[in-house]
Coordinates of C-alpha atoms and ligand atoms in Angstrom, one line a residue:
Chain A
X1 CA 91.3 16.6 12.8
X2 CA 88.7 18.8 10.7
X3 CA 85.1 18.4 9.8
X4 CA 84.6 16.3 6.7
X5 CA 81.9 14.6 4.6
X6 CA 81.1 10.9 5.6
X7 CA 83.2 8.8 2.9
X8 CA 80.6 8.0 0.2
X9 CA 81.5 4.1 0.5
X10 CA 80.8 3.8 4.2
X11 CA 77.6 5.9 4.3
X12 CA 74.7 3.7 5.2
X13 CA 72.2 6.1 3.5
X14 CA 73.5 5.0 0.0
X15 CA 74.5 8.3 -1.7
X16 CA 75.3 9.0 -5.2
X17 CA 77.6 11.9 -5.1
X18 CA 77.9 14.3 -8.1
X19 CA 80.7 16.8 -7.9
X20 CA 80.5 20.6 -8.3
X21 CA 83.1 23.3 -8.0
X22 CA 82.7 26.9 -6.3
X23 CA 85.4 29.5 -5.8
X24 CA 86.2 30.9 -2.4
X25 CA 88.3 34.1 -2.8
X26 CA 89.1 32.9 -6.2
X27 CA 90.5 29.4 -4.9
X28 CA 88.6 26.6 -6.4
X29 CA 86.9 24.3 -3.8
X30 CA 85.2 21.0 -4.7
X31 CA 81.7 19.8 -3.6
X32 CA 78.8 17.8 -4.2
X33 CA 75.6 18.7 -5.5
X34 CA 72.9 19.2 -2.8
X35 CA 75.4 20.5 -0.3
X36 CA 74.7 23.7 1.4
X37 CA 77.7 26.3 1.1
X38 CA 78.4 25.9 4.7
X39 CA 78.5 22.1 3.9
X40 CA 80.9 22.7 1.0
X41 CA 83.5 24.8 3.2
X42 CA 83.1 22.5 6.0
X43 CA 83.7 19.4 4.0
X44 CA 86.8 21.0 2.7
X45 CA 88.1 21.2 6.0
X46 CA 87.6 25.0 6.8
X47 CA 86.2 25.8 10.1
X48 CA 85.9 29.6 9.6
X49 CA 85.5 31.9 6.9
X50 CA 84.2 35.1 8.3
X51 CA 85.7 37.6 10.5
X52 CA 83.9 39.7 13.5
X53 CA 84.4 43.1 14.7
X54 CA 87.6 42.4 16.3
X55 CA 89.0 40.2 13.4
X56 CA 88.2 36.9 15.4
X57 CA 87.4 34.1 13.0
X58 CA 83.8 32.7 12.8
X59 CA 82.3 29.9 10.7
X60 CA 79.2 27.8 11.5
X61 CA 77.7 28.1 15.1
X62 CA 73.8 27.3 15.0
X63 CA 73.5 25.7 11.6
X64 CA 69.9 26.7 10.9
X65 CA 70.0 30.3 10.0
X66 CA 69.8 31.9 13.7
X67 CA 73.0 33.2 14.6
X68 CA 74.2 34.9 11.2
X69 CA 77.9 34.0 12.0
X70 CA 78.3 32.0 8.9
X71 CA 77.6 35.1 6.4
X72 CA 79.4 35.1 3.1
X73 CA 79.0 36.9 -0.3
X74 CA 77.8 34.9 -3.2
X75 CA 78.0 36.0 -6.7
X76 CA 78.1 39.6 -5.5
X77 CA 75.4 39.5 -2.9
X78 CA 76.4 40.0 0.6
X79 CA 75.3 38.7 3.7
X80 CA 74.0 35.3 2.5
X81 CA 73.8 32.6 5.5
X82 CA 76.0 29.9 4.2
X83 CA 74.0 27.4 6.3
X84 CA 70.7 28.0 4.6
X85 CA 72.0 28.3 0.9
X86 CA 72.6 25.6 -1.4
X87 CA 75.7 25.6 -3.4
X88 CA 75.4 25.9 -7.0
X89 CA 78.0 24.9 -9.6
X90 CA 80.3 27.9 -10.4
X91 CA 79.3 30.0 -7.3
X92 CA 81.9 32.7 -6.6
X93 CA 82.0 33.0 -2.8
X94 CA 83.7 35.9 -1.0
X95 CA 84.6 35.8 2.5
X96 CA 83.2 38.7 4.6
X97 CA 84.8 40.8 7.6
X98 CA 83.4 42.9 9.9
X99 CA 86.7 44.4 11.3
X100 CA 87.3 46.2 8.1
X101 CA 83.7 47.5 7.7
X102 CA 84.0 50.1 10.5
Chain B
X1 CA 29.6 27.9 5.5
X2 CA 32.2 29.3 3.0
X3 CA 35.3 26.8 2.8
X4 CA 38.0 28.4 5.1
X5 CA 41.5 29.3 4.0
X6 CA 44.2 28.4 6.3
X7 CA 47.9 29.5 6.2
X8 CA 50.4 27.5 8.0
X9 CA 54.0 28.7 8.4
X10 CA 56.5 26.0 8.9
X11 CA 56.4 22.2 7.5
X12 CA 58.1 20.5 10.5
X13 CA 56.3 17.9 12.6
X14 CA 53.6 20.5 13.8
X15 CA 53.1 22.3 10.5
X16 CA 52.7 19.2 8.5
X17 CA 50.1 17.7 11.2
X18 CA 48.3 21.0 11.1
X19 CA 48.0 20.9 7.5
X20 CA 46.7 17.3 7.5
X21 CA 44.2 18.0 10.1
X22 CA 43.0 21.1 8.3
X23 CA 42.6 19.6 5.1
X24 CA 40.3 16.8 6.7
X25 CA 38.4 19.4 8.3
X26 CA 37.5 20.6 4.7
X27 CA 39.9 23.7 4.6
X28 CA 42.0 24.9 1.6
X29 CA 45.4 25.1 3.1
X30 CA 48.9 27.1 2.1
X31 CA 51.9 25.6 3.7
X32 CA 54.8 28.1 3.6
X33 CA 58.3 26.8 4.5
X34 CA 61.7 28.3 4.0
X35 CA 63.4 25.2 3.6
X36 CA 63.3 23.1 0.1
X37 CA 61.8 20.0 1.7
X38 CA 59.4 19.6 4.5
X39 CA 60.2 17.8 7.8
X40 CA 61.4 20.6 9.9
X41 CA 64.4 19.9 12.5
X42 CA 63.2 16.4 13.6
X43 CA 62.5 15.1 9.8
X44 CA 65.6 16.8 8.3
X45 CA 65.6 15.1 5.1
X46 CA 68.7 14.6 3.0
X47 CA 69.0 16.9 0.0
X48 CA 67.3 15.2 -3.0
X49 CA 70.3 15.6 -5.0
X50 CA 72.2 13.0 -2.9
X51 CA 69.9 10.4 -4.3
X52 CA 70.1 8.4 -1.1
X53 CA 68.9 4.8 -1.4
X54 CA 68.0 4.5 2.3
X55 CA 67.3 7.9 3.5
X56 CA 64.9 6.2 6.3
X57 CA 68.1 5.0 8.2
X58 CA 68.7 8.3 9.7
X59 CA 65.0 8.9 10.7
X60 CA 62.5 7.8 13.6
X61 CA 58.8 7.4 12.8
X62 CA 59.7 7.5 9.1
X63 CA 56.3 6.0 7.9
X64 CA 54.1 8.2 10.0
X65 CA 56.2 11.2 8.4
X66 CA 55.8 9.7 5.0
X67 CA 52.0 9.6 5.2
X68 CA 51.8 13.2 6.8
X69 CA 53.9 14.9 4.2
X70 CA 51.6 13.3 1.5
X71 CA 49.2 16.3 2.7
X72 CA 51.2 18.4 0.7
X73 CA 49.9 16.6 -2.4
X74 CA 46.2 17.2 -1.5
X75 CA 44.3 18.9 -4.3
X76 CA 43.3 21.8 -1.8
X77 CA 46.8 22.3 -0.3
X78 CA 49.1 24.8 -1.9
X79 CA 52.9 23.8 -1.1
X80 CA 54.9 26.7 -1.0
X81 CA 58.7 25.4 -0.3
X82 CA 61.6 27.8 -0.3
X83 CA 59.3 30.6 0.8
X84 CA 59.8 32.8 3.9
X85 CA 57.5 34.6 5.9
X86 CA 59.3 37.9 6.5
X87 CA 56.5 40.0 8.2
X88 CA 53.0 39.9 9.5
X89 CA 50.9 42.9 9.3
X90 CA 47.8 43.3 11.5
X91 CA 45.0 44.1 8.9
X92 CA 41.5 44.3 10.3
X93 CA 40.6 44.0 13.9
X94 CA 39.4 40.6 14.7
X95 CA 41.0 39.0 11.7
X96 CA 44.4 37.2 11.4
X97 CA 47.4 39.5 10.4
X98 CA 48.2 39.5 6.5
X99 CA 51.1 37.1 5.8
X100 CA 54.0 38.6 3.8
X101 CA 56.0 35.9 1.9
X102 CA 59.3 36.0 -0.3
X103 CA 59.6 33.5 -2.8
X104 CA 63.1 32.2 -3.3
X105 CA 66.1 30.9 -1.7
X106 CA 67.1 32.1 1.7
X107 CA 69.0 35.7 1.6
X108 CA 68.7 35.7 -2.4
X109 CA 67.7 38.9 -4.3
X110 CA 65.0 39.8 -6.5
X111 CA 62.6 37.2 -4.7
X112 CA 59.1 38.1 -5.6
X113 CA 56.9 39.2 -2.5
X114 CA 53.5 37.6 -2.2
X115 CA 50.6 38.5 0.8
X116 CA 48.2 36.1 1.7
X117 CA 45.1 36.9 3.8
X118 CA 44.1 33.7 5.3
X119 CA 41.0 33.1 7.5
X120 CA 43.2 31.6 10.1
X121 CA 46.8 31.4 10.4
X122 CA 48.9 28.5 12.1
X123 CA 52.2 29.3 13.2
X124 CA 54.8 26.3 13.6
X125 CA 58.1 27.8 13.3
X126 CA 59.9 25.7 15.8
X127 CA 63.1 26.6 18.0
X128 CA 66.8 26.9 17.9
X129 CA 69.3 25.8 20.5
X130 CA 69.9 28.0 23.3
X131 CA 73.6 28.2 24.4
X132 CA 74.9 29.9 27.3
X133 CA 78.1 32.1 26.8
X134 CA 81.4 30.7 28.3
X135 CA 85.0 31.8 27.7
X136 CA 86.0 30.7 24.2
X137 CA 82.4 30.0 23.2
X138 CA 82.9 32.0 19.9
X139 CA 86.0 29.8 18.6
X140 CA 85.5 28.2 15.2
X141 CA 84.6 24.3 16.2
X142 CA 82.2 25.1 18.8
X143 CA 78.8 24.4 17.5
X144 CA 75.4 24.2 18.8
X145 CA 74.4 20.5 19.3
X146 CA 71.6 21.3 17.0
X147 CA 74.2 22.5 14.2
X148 CA 76.1 19.1 14.5
X149 CA 73.0 17.3 14.3
X150 CA 71.7 19.2 11.1
X151 CA 74.9 18.9 9.3
X152 CA 75.1 15.0 10.1
X153 CA 71.7 14.2 9.5
X154 CA 70.8 16.8 6.7
X155 CA 74.1 16.9 4.8
X156 CA 76.4 14.0 6.2
X157 CA 78.9 16.2 7.4
X158 CA 80.7 15.5 10.4
X159 CA 82.1 18.4 12.6
X160 CA 85.1 16.5 13.9
X161 CA 86.8 13.4 15.0
X162 CA 87.2 14.2 18.6
X163 CA 84.0 15.6 19.8
X164 CA 82.6 16.6 23.2
X165 CA 78.8 17.0 23.5
X166 CA 77.8 19.3 26.6
X167 CA 75.1 21.2 28.0
X168 CA 71.7 19.9 29.4
X169 CA 68.6 17.9 28.0
X170 CA 67.7 14.6 26.6
X171 CA 68.6 16.1 23.1
X172 CA 72.2 15.6 23.9
X173 CA 71.6 12.1 23.4
X174 CA 70.2 11.8 19.8
X175 CA 73.0 14.1 18.7
X176 CA 75.6 11.8 20.3
X177 CA 73.9 9.0 18.5
X178 CA 74.0 10.6 15.1
X179 CA 77.4 11.8 15.3
X180 CA 78.5 8.0 16.4
X181 CA 76.7 6.8 13.3
X182 CA 78.4 9.1 11.0
X183 CA 81.8 7.9 12.1
X184 CA 82.8 10.7 14.6
X185 CA 84.7 9.9 18.0
X186 CA 82.2 11.0 20.7
X187 CA 84.6 11.6 23.8
X188 CA 82.1 12.5 26.2
X189 CA 78.4 13.5 26.7
X190 CA 78.3 15.9 29.6
X191 CA 75.0 16.5 31.3
X192 CA 75.2 19.2 33.7
X193 CA 72.2 18.6 35.8
X194 CA 72.9 15.9 38.5
X195 CA 70.9 12.6 38.5
X196 CA 69.0 13.9 41.6
X197 CA 67.7 16.8 39.7
X198 CA 66.8 15.0 36.7
X199 CA 65.1 12.1 38.5
X200 CA 63.2 14.7 40.6
X201 CA 61.9 16.2 37.6
X202 CA 61.0 13.2 35.8
X203 CA 59.8 11.0 38.6
X204 CA 57.2 13.4 40.0
X205 CA 53.7 12.8 38.6
X206 CA 54.7 9.6 36.8
X207 CA 51.2 9.3 35.3
X208 CA 51.9 12.2 32.8
X209 CA 54.7 10.1 31.4
X210 CA 52.5 7.1 30.5
X211 CA 50.9 9.1 27.6
X212 CA 54.4 10.0 26.1
X213 CA 55.5 6.4 25.6
X214 CA 56.4 7.2 22.3
X215 CA 59.2 9.7 23.1
X216 CA 60.2 7.7 26.3
X217 CA 60.8 4.6 24.2
X218 CA 63.1 6.6 21.7
X219 CA 65.0 8.1 24.7
X220 CA 65.5 4.5 26.1
X221 CA 66.7 3.6 22.6
X222 CA 69.2 6.3 22.7
X223 CA 70.4 5.1 26.1
X224 CA 70.9 1.7 25.0
X225 CA 72.6 2.8 21.8
X226 CA 75.0 4.9 24.1
X227 CA 75.9 1.7 26.0
X228 CA 76.4 -0.2 22.8
X229 CA 78.6 2.5 21.4
X230 CA 80.3 3.0 24.8
X231 CA 80.0 6.7 24.6
X232 CA 80.9 8.0 28.2
X233 CA 77.9 9.9 29.6
X234 CA 78.5 11.7 32.8
X235 CA 76.1 13.9 34.8
X236 CA 76.8 17.0 37.1
X237 CA 79.7 18.1 34.6
X238 CA 79.8 21.1 32.3
X239 CA 82.4 22.3 29.8
X240 CA 83.1 25.6 31.2
X241 CA 85.6 26.9 28.7
X242 CA 86.7 26.2 25.1
X243 CA 90.6 27.2 24.2
X244 CA 92.4 27.3 21.2
X245 CA 94.4 29.4 18.6
X246 CA 91.7 30.5 16.1
X247 CA 89.8 27.1 16.6
X248 CA 88.8 24.8 19.5
X249 CA 91.7 22.8 20.5
X250 CA 90.8 21.9 24.0
X251 CA 87.7 22.2 26.4
X252 CA 88.0 22.7 30.3
X253 CA 85.5 20.4 32.0
X254 CA 84.3 20.8 35.8
X255 CA 82.0 19.1 38.0
X256 CA 79.3 21.4 39.0
X257 CA 76.9 21.7 41.7
X258 CA 73.1 21.6 41.3
X259 CA 73.1 25.2 40.6
X260 CA 75.8 24.8 38.2
X261 CA 78.6 26.6 40.2
X262 CA 81.9 24.9 39.6
X263 CA 83.3 22.5 42.2
X264 CA 86.9 24.0 43.0
X265 CA 89.7 21.9 41.9
X266 CA 87.5 19.5 39.8
X267 CA 88.6 21.1 36.4
X268 CA 90.2 19.1 33.7
X269 CA 91.2 19.6 30.2
X270 CA 90.7 17.3 27.2
X271 CA 91.8 17.8 23.5
X272 CA 89.1 17.9 21.1
X273 CA 88.5 19.2 17.5
X274 CA 84.9 20.0 17.9
X275 CA 82.6 21.0 20.9
X276 CA 78.8 20.7 20.5
X277 CA 76.6 22.7 23.2
X278 CA 73.0 22.9 24.0
X279 CA 71.5 24.4 27.3
X280 CA 68.0 24.1 25.9
X281 CA 65.9 25.8 23.0
X282 CA 64.5 29.2 22.3
X283 CA 61.6 29.5 20.3
X284 CA 61.6 31.4 17.0
X285 CA 59.3 34.1 18.3
X286 CA 59.5 36.8 15.8
X287 CA 56.2 36.0 13.9
X288 CA 54.0 35.2 16.9
X289 CA 55.4 38.6 18.5
X290 CA 54.2 40.3 15.2
X291 CA 50.9 38.8 15.4
X292 CA 50.5 39.9 18.9
X293 CA 50.6 36.8 20.6
X294 CA 51.1 36.7 24.3
X295 CA 53.9 34.7 25.8
X296 CA 53.8 32.4 28.7
X297 CA 56.3 33.3 31.8
X298 CA 58.8 30.7 30.3
X299 CA 58.8 32.9 27.0
X300 CA 56.9 30.5 24.8
X301 CA 53.7 31.2 22.8
X302 CA 50.6 31.1 25.2
X303 CA 47.9 28.8 23.8
X304 CA 44.7 27.5 25.0
X305 CA 43.2 23.9 24.8
X306 CA 42.5 24.5 21.2
X307 CA 46.1 25.7 20.6
X308 CA 44.4 29.2 19.9
X309 CA 46.8 32.2 20.5
X310 CA 45.8 35.5 22.3
X311 CA 45.5 37.1 18.7
X312 CA 42.4 36.6 16.9
X313 CA 42.5 33.8 14.3
X314 CA 46.1 32.9 15.0
X315 CA 46.9 29.3 16.3
X316 CA 50.5 28.1 17.6
X317 CA 51.8 24.3 17.6
X318 CA 54.8 22.7 18.0
X319 CA 57.9 23.5 20.1
X320 CA 57.4 27.4 19.7
X321 CA 54.8 26.7 22.6
X322 CA 57.1 24.5 24.8
X323 CA 59.7 21.9 24.4
X324 CA 58.0 18.3 24.5
X325 CA 59.5 16.5 21.3
X326 CA 58.2 15.8 18.0
X327 CA 55.2 13.5 19.3
X328 CA 53.7 16.4 21.1
X329 CA 54.4 18.6 18.2
X330 CA 52.6 16.6 15.9
X331 CA 49.6 16.4 18.5
X332 CA 49.6 20.1 19.0
X333 CA 49.6 20.6 15.0
X334 CA 46.6 18.3 14.6
X335 CA 44.7 20.3 17.0
X336 CA 45.8 23.7 15.7
X337 CA 45.1 22.7 12.1
X338 CA 41.6 21.2 13.1
X339 CA 40.4 24.1 15.1
X340 CA 41.8 26.7 12.4
X341 CA 39.7 25.1 9.9
X342 CA 36.6 25.4 11.9
X343 CA 36.4 21.7 12.6
X344 CA 34.0 20.7 15.5
X345 CA 35.6 19.8 19.0
X346 CA 34.6 16.3 19.3
X347 CA 36.5 14.8 16.5
X348 CA 40.0 15.7 17.7
X349 CA 39.4 14.8 21.5
X350 CA 42.0 12.2 21.5
X351 CA 44.7 14.5 19.9
X352 CA 43.7 17.3 22.4
X353 CA 44.4 14.6 25.3
X354 CA 47.8 13.8 23.6
X355 CA 48.5 17.6 23.3
X356 CA 47.6 18.1 26.7
X357 CA 49.9 15.2 27.7
X358 CA 52.6 16.8 25.6
X359 CA 52.4 20.1 27.5
X360 CA 52.5 18.1 30.9
X361 CA 55.7 16.4 29.4
X362 CA 57.4 19.8 28.5
X363 CA 56.8 20.8 32.3
X364 CA 58.5 17.8 33.4
X365 CA 61.4 18.2 30.8
X366 CA 62.0 21.8 31.9
X367 CA 62.2 20.7 35.5
X368 CA 64.3 17.7 34.9
X369 CA 66.8 20.0 32.8
X370 CA 66.7 23.2 34.2
X371 CA 69.6 26.0 33.5
X372 CA 71.5 26.1 36.8
X373 CA 71.4 29.8 38.1
X374 CA 75.3 30.2 38.9
X375 CA 76.3 29.6 35.4
X376 CA 77.4 33.5 35.0
X377 CA 80.2 32.4 37.5
X378 CA 81.8 30.7 34.4
X379 CA 82.3 34.1 32.6
X380 CA 85.3 36.2 32.9
X381 CA 85.5 40.0 32.3
X382 CA 86.4 39.5 28.7
X383 CA 84.1 36.7 27.7
X384 CA 82.1 37.5 24.7
X385 CA 78.3 37.6 25.6
X386 CA 77.0 38.9 22.4
X387 CA 78.5 37.3 19.7
X388 CA 77.7 39.6 16.9
X389 CA 79.1 42.6 18.4
X390 CA 81.6 41.1 20.8
X391 CA 80.1 42.7 23.6
X392 CA 82.1 41.4 26.9
X393 CA 80.6 40.4 30.1
X394 CA 82.5 43.4 31.8
X395 CA 80.9 46.0 29.5
X396 CA 77.5 44.5 29.9
X397 CA 77.8 44.6 34.0
X398 CA 79.1 48.1 33.6
X399 CA 76.3 49.2 31.6
X400 CA 73.7 47.5 33.7
X401 CA 75.1 49.0 36.8
X402 CA 74.7 52.4 35.6
X403 CA 71.7 53.9 37.6
X404 CA 70.3 55.7 34.4
X405 CA 70.0 52.4 32.6
X406 CA 66.8 51.0 34.2
X407 CA 65.5 50.0 30.8
X408 CA 67.1 46.8 29.3
X409 CA 67.0 48.7 25.8
X410 CA 69.4 51.3 27.1
X411 CA 71.9 48.7 28.1
X412 CA 71.5 47.2 24.7
X413 CA 72.2 50.7 23.0
X414 CA 74.9 51.5 25.4
X415 CA 76.7 48.2 24.7
X416 CA 75.4 47.1 21.2
X417 CA 74.7 43.7 22.7
X418 CA 71.8 42.5 20.7
X419 CA 72.1 44.9 17.8
X420 CA 74.2 43.0 15.4
X421 CA 72.9 40.8 12.5
X422 CA 71.3 38.3 14.5
X423 CA 69.1 40.7 16.2
X424 CA 69.4 39.0 19.7
X425 CA 68.1 35.9 18.6
X426 CA 71.2 34.1 20.3
X427 CA 71.9 36.4 23.3
X428 CA 68.8 38.3 24.1
X429 CA 67.6 36.1 26.9
X430 CA 71.3 35.9 28.2
X431 CA 71.7 39.5 28.1
X432 CA 68.2 40.1 30.0
X433 CA 69.5 37.6 32.6
X434 CA 73.0 39.1 33.0
X435 CA 71.5 42.4 33.4
X436 CA 69.0 41.7 36.1
X437 CA 71.7 39.8 38.0
X438 CA 74.2 42.7 37.7
X439 CA 71.4 44.8 39.1
X440 CA 70.6 42.4 41.7
X441 CA 67.0 42.4 41.2
X442 CA 65.1 39.3 40.2
X443 CA 62.2 41.3 38.2
X444 CA 64.0 43.6 36.1
X445 CA 61.7 45.5 33.4
X446 CA 61.1 42.7 30.9
X447 CA 63.1 42.9 27.8
X448 CA 61.4 41.8 24.5
X449 CA 64.3 40.6 22.6
X450 CA 62.2 39.1 19.9
X451 CA 60.3 42.2 18.7
X452 CA 61.7 42.1 15.3
X453 CA 59.1 43.4 12.9
X454 CA 61.2 42.2 10.0
X455 CA 61.2 38.7 11.0
X456 CA 63.8 37.5 8.3
X457 CA 66.1 39.7 6.2
X458 CA 64.5 41.4 2.9
X459 CA 66.5 43.3 0.6
X460 CA 65.8 47.0 -0.3
X461 CA 65.1 46.1 -4.0
X462 CA 62.9 43.5 -2.9
X463 CA 60.8 45.7 -0.6
X464 CA 60.6 48.4 -3.2
X465 CA 59.1 45.9 -6.0
X466 CA 55.3 45.6 -5.7
X467 CA 53.8 42.4 -4.1
X468 CA 51.2 40.2 -5.6
X469 CA 48.2 39.6 -3.8
X470 CA 48.2 35.8 -4.1
X471 CA 45.2 33.6 -3.7
X472 CA 46.1 30.3 -2.4
X473 CA 46.6 28.6 -5.8
X474 CA 48.4 31.4 -7.6
X475 CA 51.7 29.6 -7.7
X476 CA 51.6 26.1 -9.3
X477 CA 51.9 23.6 -6.8
X478 CA 55.3 22.5 -6.6
X479 CA 54.7 19.0 -5.7
X480 CA 56.9 16.7 -3.7
X481 CA 57.7 14.1 -6.3
X482 CA 60.1 12.2 -4.3
X483 CA 59.0 9.0 -2.8
Ligands
FAD1 C1 69.0 22.2 14.7 C2 68.0 21.3 15.3 C3 68.2 20.0 15.2 C4 67.1 19.1 15.9 N1 67.3 17.6 15.8 C5 66.5 16.9 16.4 C6 66.4 15.5 16.2 O1 67.4 15.0 15.5 N2 65.6 14.8 17.3 C7 64.9 15.4 17.9 O2 64.1 14.4 18.7 N3 64.6 16.6 18.1 C8 65.5 17.5 17.4 N4 65.2 18.9 17.5 C9 64.2 19.2 18.2 C10 63.1 19.7 17.3 O3 62.9 21.2 17.7 C11 61.8 19.0 17.5 O4 62.3 17.5 17.4 C12 60.8 19.0 16.4 O5 61.4 19.3 15.0 C13 59.8 20.3 16.5 O6 59.0 20.4 15.6 P1 58.2 21.8 15.1 O7 57.3 21.4 14.2 O8 57.7 22.5 16.3 O9 59.4 22.7 14.6 P2 60.4 22.4 13.6 O10 60.6 21.1 13.3 O11 61.6 23.3 13.9 O12 59.8 23.0 12.1 C14 59.8 24.3 12.0 C15 59.8 24.8 10.6 O13 59.2 26.1 10.2 C16 60.2 26.7 9.3 N5 60.2 28.0 9.4 C17 60.6 28.9 10.6 N6 60.4 30.1 10.3 C18 59.8 30.3 9.0 C19 59.3 31.6 8.4 N7 59.7 32.8 8.6 N8 59.1 31.3 7.0 C20 58.9 29.9 6.5 N9 59.2 28.9 7.3 C21 59.9 29.1 8.5 C22 61.6 26.0 9.4 O14 62.3 26.3 8.2 C23 61.2 24.8 10.1 O15 61.0 23.8 8.8 C24 66.2 19.7 16.9 C25 66.3 21.2 16.9 C26 67.0 21.8 16.3 C27 67.1 23.4 16.6
FES2 S1 75.5 29.0 11.3 FE1 74.2 30.3 12.1 S2 73.1 31.5 10.6 FE2 74.4 30.0 9.6

């Protein structure tokens, strides 16, 4: 029912997964080395993490850095496109909302 | 003649071919790419850290790509991965613009700035999906088809288990193939155009197709693959609405006329956990616009037979000049790189013919998969058109109807459509079309949604720090060590 990673044992490309961990709004979230932050969040079953001006949820839309729907704060730096940023072990991710900015 | 310095922006199929050709013509080349690895969209690679034993299983034309990316290891080539061109600045008349580069990961901080002053500039920045708005398209779980493709091919993330792929164009097929390969259930692939439209587009001037057998064979492979995997492929059908509470849960599918108006009574719903949509592609035009390159009527970068743009010293290649697939992008890149390096015309006549055939192919593709003019009928008053600012269809129509708002920019200022974080990349063309339609005049003043002097975000601290005047080899070559 949710986005997920192709199970490593069934993946025809033959991956060698090495774990990493980030926190999202304080909560630990597991990932694998090489994933984008959007990839980590999606593979964790999350479809949305940002809120638009009306408070409506948003996640990945374009996947390649054009739509800016996926913006997050990474290690204190705002407005990072999650789909274009590699996850690093220990990244502190905070979700953003535009409804409270105004 | 002194050795020419060529800067290539983008290391997709077009940019890599340009680098290869410019090197063989004797130039020194700098390739600037915002991703970590070469390949672009077509040859999107798995992260090196996945240590995949069979990465080629997800790729077409892998061997040719392996050869082409070796150009980056050439002693006269400087490879700048994870570097983003954030601005082009007109320096001297008659010369290509100065190239302003940020060195470091996308949207980082404290990234050093570098400036290049090449003798010629090749722009090969590619495209992103164009998605028309429809009710519910802003729900999480609605992705562009390209996003689903990039996640499956580039990260092995599958967007859902019950997936519908909808829109128009042959690109829907490779996306269905990738998702199926990755284990997702693809419930339906819906092409909005009818067979008659597609056949009319393809079948006219069949001799043009012969030159594109590479792409045609790949497409045939997908169709056979579809049959094998039994993914239902339907034509003349569209997803006209996505519904759900906080995420997509079902889609409304309708049969549509050739102009994409909904056939009343044909609507049905289908439960899904992801929807992937593509109605075509929009070129990444910020850099060509900043360089002063003229555009075609269809909104792509205008080039001559040598891939020269209207701006001096600037060449463009690949899908920013029109949508014709990766083989055509390679041919265009070869021509662009060769002439940017000052090569003699005779040596690239074959690539020039292939590039011309690619342009003909692009015209056929556009004719075979047009966007039906009746799509705004799918919208409701409250449908979001600008995703960033959540500008509704009703607000846009109201603003466009006001007599004082002749200028499309005035409509934007009044509604904020196109002024959010994406800077109208997603809604620009749509807003222009809706505005024109609302005013019932076909030739509304042309908006220029791609005029973004800052092509990619830069932070104030980075802007304040002085930039290094970079010679082509100022940064140690970060060689691709992977085989
Ligand atoms: C998300 C997506 C997925 C796709 N997947 C497929 C597929 O699987 N199969 C298929 O047949 N077609 C696919 N396509 C179509 C694709 O456009 C072509 O197949 C082909 O990749 C076009 O080649 P190109 O060289 O013109 O551009 P691209 O391959 O898009 O390469 C452009 C490169 O330029 C870089 N770039 C852009 N702007 C800058 C900048 N300012 N600074 C530095 N670098 C920059 C980008 O990072 C990118 O690597 C896809 C398109 C999209 C949008
Ligand atoms: S999903 Fe569009 S910018 Fe990240």
